Amino acid sequence: MRISLEWLADFIDLDLEDADLPERLANGLLLAGLEVEALERPEASFDGLVVAEVLSVDPHPNADRLKLCRVADGAGERSVVCGAPNVAAGRRVVLATPGVRMPGGMKVEVARIRGEQSEGMICSERELGLGADHSGRRRERRG
């Protein structure tokens, strides 16, 4: 079971600014006879992730379920091959740029996917370690 510190702080008084809090809580749980399998610090794995705007979406010429996306990430434009069914021009998405190591350990690199160059990865909640949803890519919520 995963428990976030923010959720736990809704029930007990915690100093969320204390950098040692996760380790101290884990040690307390161990001393109480409870098992702690792992501590995760998702913020540490978000280096290199950026918010990008999808400029265009075209069908992939060599794959029925993939799309060629043109995205702008603030540093320039990139081509990204994407399989998300809900990606659309004008949306903002989380983009893993080349060199990023994803929470699951995979390193994002420039690659050719079915003959087309992909310069990053548009991320789903599951790929970011934020949830189990893999049906589409994480994007901003509309008002």
mmCIF file of C-alpha atoms in Angstrom:
data_model
loop_
_atom_site.group_PDB
_atom_site.id
_atom_site.type_symbol
_atom_site.label_atom_id
_atom_site.label_comp_id
_atom_site.label_asym_id
_atom_site.label_seq_id
_atom_site.Cartn_x
_atom_site.Cartn_y
_atom_site.Cartn_z
ATOM 1 C CA MET A 1 0.000 0.000 0.000
ATOM 2 C CA ARG A 2 1.259 3.480 -0.847
ATOM 3 C CA ILE A 3 0.611 6.305 1.591
ATOM 4 C CA SER A 4 1.472 9.910 0.796
ATOM 5 C CA LEU A 5 2.713 12.257 3.500
ATOM 6 C CA GLU A 6 0.161 14.860 2.409
ATOM 7 C CA TRP A 7 -2.664 12.363 2.964
ATOM 8 C CA LEU A 8 -1.250 11.292 6.327
ATOM 9 C CA ALA A 9 -0.965 14.957 7.390
ATOM 10 C CA ASP A 10 -4.754 15.230 7.058
ATOM 11 C CA PHE A 11 -5.033 12.901 10.065
ATOM 12 C CA ILE A 12 -1.985 13.636 12.227
ATOM 13 C CA ASP A 13 0.211 16.665 12.885
ATOM 14 C CA LEU A 14 3.267 16.444 10.586
ATOM 15 C CA ASP A 15 5.935 18.958 9.634
ATOM 16 C CA LEU A 16 5.975 18.422 5.864
ATOM 17 C CA GLU A 17 8.960 20.786 5.562
ATOM 18 C CA ASP A 18 11.132 18.351 7.569
ATOM 19 C CA ALA A 19 13.418 16.628 5.034
ATOM 20 C CA ASP A 20 14.025 13.688 7.411
ATOM 21 C CA LEU A 21 10.326 13.053 8.052
ATOM 22 C CA PRO A 22 9.906 10.052 5.691
ATOM 23 C CA GLU A 23 12.845 8.183 7.213
ATOM 24 C CA ARG A 24 11.775 8.967 10.775
ATOM 25 C CA LEU A 25 8.222 7.789 10.081
ATOM 26 C CA ALA A 26 9.495 4.597 8.432
ATOM 27 C CA ASN A 27 11.738 3.862 11.431
ATOM 28 C CA GLY A 28 8.820 4.452 13.806
ATOM 29 C CA LEU A 29 6.640 2.057 11.826
ATOM 30 C CA LEU A 30 9.395 -0.569 11.835
ATOM 31 C CA LEU A 31 9.797 -0.218 15.610
ATOM 32 C CA ALA A 32 6.031 -0.731 15.938
ATOM 33 C CA GLY A 33 6.363 -4.027 14.072
ATOM 34 C CA LEU A 34 5.044 -2.849 10.702
ATOM 35 C CA GLU A 35 6.824 -3.477 7.430
ATOM 36 C CA VAL A 36 7.971 -0.580 5.228
ATOM 37 C CA GLU A 37 8.886 -1.887 1.803
ATOM 38 C CA ALA A 38 10.205 1.343 0.289
ATOM 39 C CA LEU A 39 10.264 5.114 0.552
ATOM 40 C CA GLU A 40 9.557 6.997 -2.651
ATOM 41 C CA ARG A 41 10.413 10.606 -3.278
ATOM 42 C CA PRO A 42 8.614 11.411 -6.527
ATOM 43 C CA GLU A 43 9.889 14.996 -6.642
ATOM 44 C CA ALA A 44 13.433 13.675 -7.032
ATOM 45 C CA SER A 45 12.488 11.848 -10.225
ATOM 46 C CA PHE A 46 10.810 14.817 -11.923
ATOM 47 C CA ASP A 47 14.053 16.503 -13.010
ATOM 48 C CA GLY A 48 13.943 17.017 -16.773
ATOM 49 C CA LEU A 49 10.170 16.787 -17.058
ATOM 50 C CA VAL A 50 8.601 19.865 -18.615
ATOM 51 C CA VAL A 51 5.150 21.085 -19.539
ATOM 52 C CA ALA A 52 4.841 21.248 -23.311
ATOM 53 C CA GLU A 53 2.093 22.428 -25.630
ATOM 54 C CA VAL A 54 1.011 20.079 -28.401
ATOM 55 C CA LEU A 55 1.201 22.095 -31.630
ATOM 56 C CA SER A 56 0.024 19.428 -34.067
ATOM 57 C CA VAL A 57 -0.991 15.770 -34.188
ATOM 58 C CA ASP A 58 -0.742 13.686 -37.365
ATOM 59 C CA PRO A 59 -1.201 9.971 -38.015
ATOM 60 C CA HIS A 60 2.005 7.922 -37.976
ATOM 61 C CA PRO A 61 2.661 6.732 -41.556
ATOM 62 C CA ASN A 62 3.871 3.291 -40.411
ATOM 63 C CA ALA A 63 1.644 2.501 -37.416
ATOM 64 C CA ASP A 64 -2.130 2.618 -36.976
ATOM 65 C CA ARG A 65 -2.092 3.274 -33.217
ATOM 66 C CA LEU A 66 0.711 5.849 -33.075
ATOM 67 C CA LYS A 67 0.671 9.574 -33.765
ATOM 68 C CA LEU A 68 3.344 12.099 -34.731
ATOM 69 C CA CYS A 69 3.143 15.094 -32.423
ATOM 70 C CA ARG A 70 4.909 18.419 -32.705
ATOM 71 C CA VAL A 71 5.353 19.954 -29.240
ATOM 72 C CA ALA A 72 6.813 23.216 -27.907
ATOM 73 C CA ASP A 73 8.574 22.876 -24.564
ATOM 74 C CA GLY A 74 9.839 26.411 -23.961
ATOM 75 C CA ALA A 75 13.304 25.586 -25.279
ATOM 76 C CA GLY A 76 12.097 24.858 -28.797
ATOM 77 C CA GLU A 77 9.976 22.485 -30.803
ATOM 78 C CA ARG A 78 10.311 18.697 -30.797
ATOM 79 C CA SER A 79 8.855 15.763 -32.701
ATOM 80 C CA VAL A 80 7.403 13.070 -30.462
ATOM 81 C CA VAL A 81 5.857 9.729 -31.412
ATOM 82 C CA CYS A 82 2.916 9.071 -29.096
ATOM 83 C CA GLY A 83 0.337 6.326 -28.622
ATOM 84 C CA ALA A 84 -2.095 8.200 -26.380
ATOM 85 C CA PRO A 85 -5.652 8.205 -27.720
ATOM 86 C CA ASN A 86 -6.462 11.603 -26.165
ATOM 87 C CA VAL A 87 -3.501 13.684 -27.368
ATOM 88 C CA ALA A 88 -4.724 16.767 -29.257
ATOM 89 C CA ALA A 89 -3.335 20.022 -30.609
ATOM 90 C CA GLY A 90 -3.623 22.867 -28.121
ATOM 91 C CA ARG A 91 -3.313 20.648 -25.046
ATOM 92 C CA ARG A 92 -0.538 20.903 -22.479
ATOM 93 C CA VAL A 93 1.184 17.648 -21.585
ATOM 94 C CA VAL A 94 4.042 16.439 -19.403
ATOM 95 C CA LEU A 95 7.061 15.802 -21.621
ATOM 96 C CA ALA A 96 10.071 13.726 -20.620
ATOM 97 C CA THR A 97 13.035 15.129 -22.526
ATOM 98 C CA PRO A 98 15.998 13.021 -23.689
ATOM 99 C CA GLY A 99 18.241 12.015 -20.788
ATOM 100 C CA VAL A 100 15.446 11.839 -18.204
ATOM 101 C CA ARG A 101 15.289 8.693 -16.097
ATOM 102 C CA MET A 102 11.645 7.818 -15.493
ATOM 103 C CA PRO A 103 10.392 6.680 -12.054
ATOM 104 C CA GLY A 104 10.338 3.073 -13.334
ATOM 105 C CA GLY A 105 14.030 3.320 -14.304
ATOM 106 C CA MET A 106 13.699 3.674 -18.091
ATOM 107 C CA LYS A 107 15.938 6.331 -19.650
ATOM 108 C CA VAL A 108 14.299 8.518 -22.314
ATOM 109 C CA GLU A 109 16.438 8.914 -25.423
ATOM 110 C CA VAL A 110 16.037 10.223 -28.953
ATOM 111 C CA ALA A 111 14.840 7.186 -30.901
ATOM 112 C CA ARG A 112 13.346 6.118 -34.202
ATOM 113 C CA ILE A 113 9.941 4.536 -33.653
ATOM 114 C CA ARG A 114 8.587 2.731 -36.703
ATOM 115 C CA GLY A 115 10.838 4.895 -38.884
ATOM 116 C CA GLU A 116 9.993 8.281 -37.342
ATOM 117 C CA GLN A 117 12.208 10.229 -34.940
ATOM 118 C CA SER A 118 10.918 10.817 -31.407
ATOM 119 C CA GLU A 119 12.696 13.436 -29.280
ATOM 120 C CA GLY A 120 11.066 12.671 -25.954
ATOM 121 C CA MET A 121 8.023 11.039 -24.433
ATOM 122 C CA ILE A 122 4.577 12.406 -23.594
ATOM 123 C CA CYS A 123 3.864 10.880 -20.172
ATOM 124 C CA SER A 124 0.855 9.158 -18.646
ATOM 125 C CA GLU A 125 0.098 9.193 -14.907
ATOM 126 C CA ARG A 126 1.375 5.617 -14.590
ATOM 127 C CA GLU A 127 4.657 6.450 -16.349
ATOM 128 C CA LEU A 128 5.136 9.338 -13.908
ATOM 129 C CA GLY A 129 4.413 7.127 -10.895
ATOM 130 C CA LEU A 130 1.402 9.288 -10.005
ATOM 131 C CA GLY A 131 -1.368 6.763 -10.539
ATOM 132 C CA ALA A 132 -2.472 3.684 -12.403
ATOM 133 C CA ASP A 133 -4.092 5.469 -15.354
ATOM 134 C CA HIS A 134 -2.448 4.572 -18.635
ATOM 135 C CA SER A 135 -5.481 5.210 -20.849
ATOM 136 C CA GLY A 136 -4.155 8.583 -21.933
ATOM 137 C CA ARG A 137 -1.544 11.191 -21.251
ATOM 138 C CA ARG A 138 -1.580 13.454 -18.249
ATOM 139 C CA ARG A 139 -2.765 16.884 -19.290
ATOM 140 C CA GLU A 140 -4.158 20.018 -17.708
ATOM 141 C CA ARG A 141 -7.703 19.986 -16.415
ATOM 142 C CA ARG A 142 -10.058 22.359 -18.179
ATOM 143 C CA GLY A 143 -12.141 24.616 -16.124
#
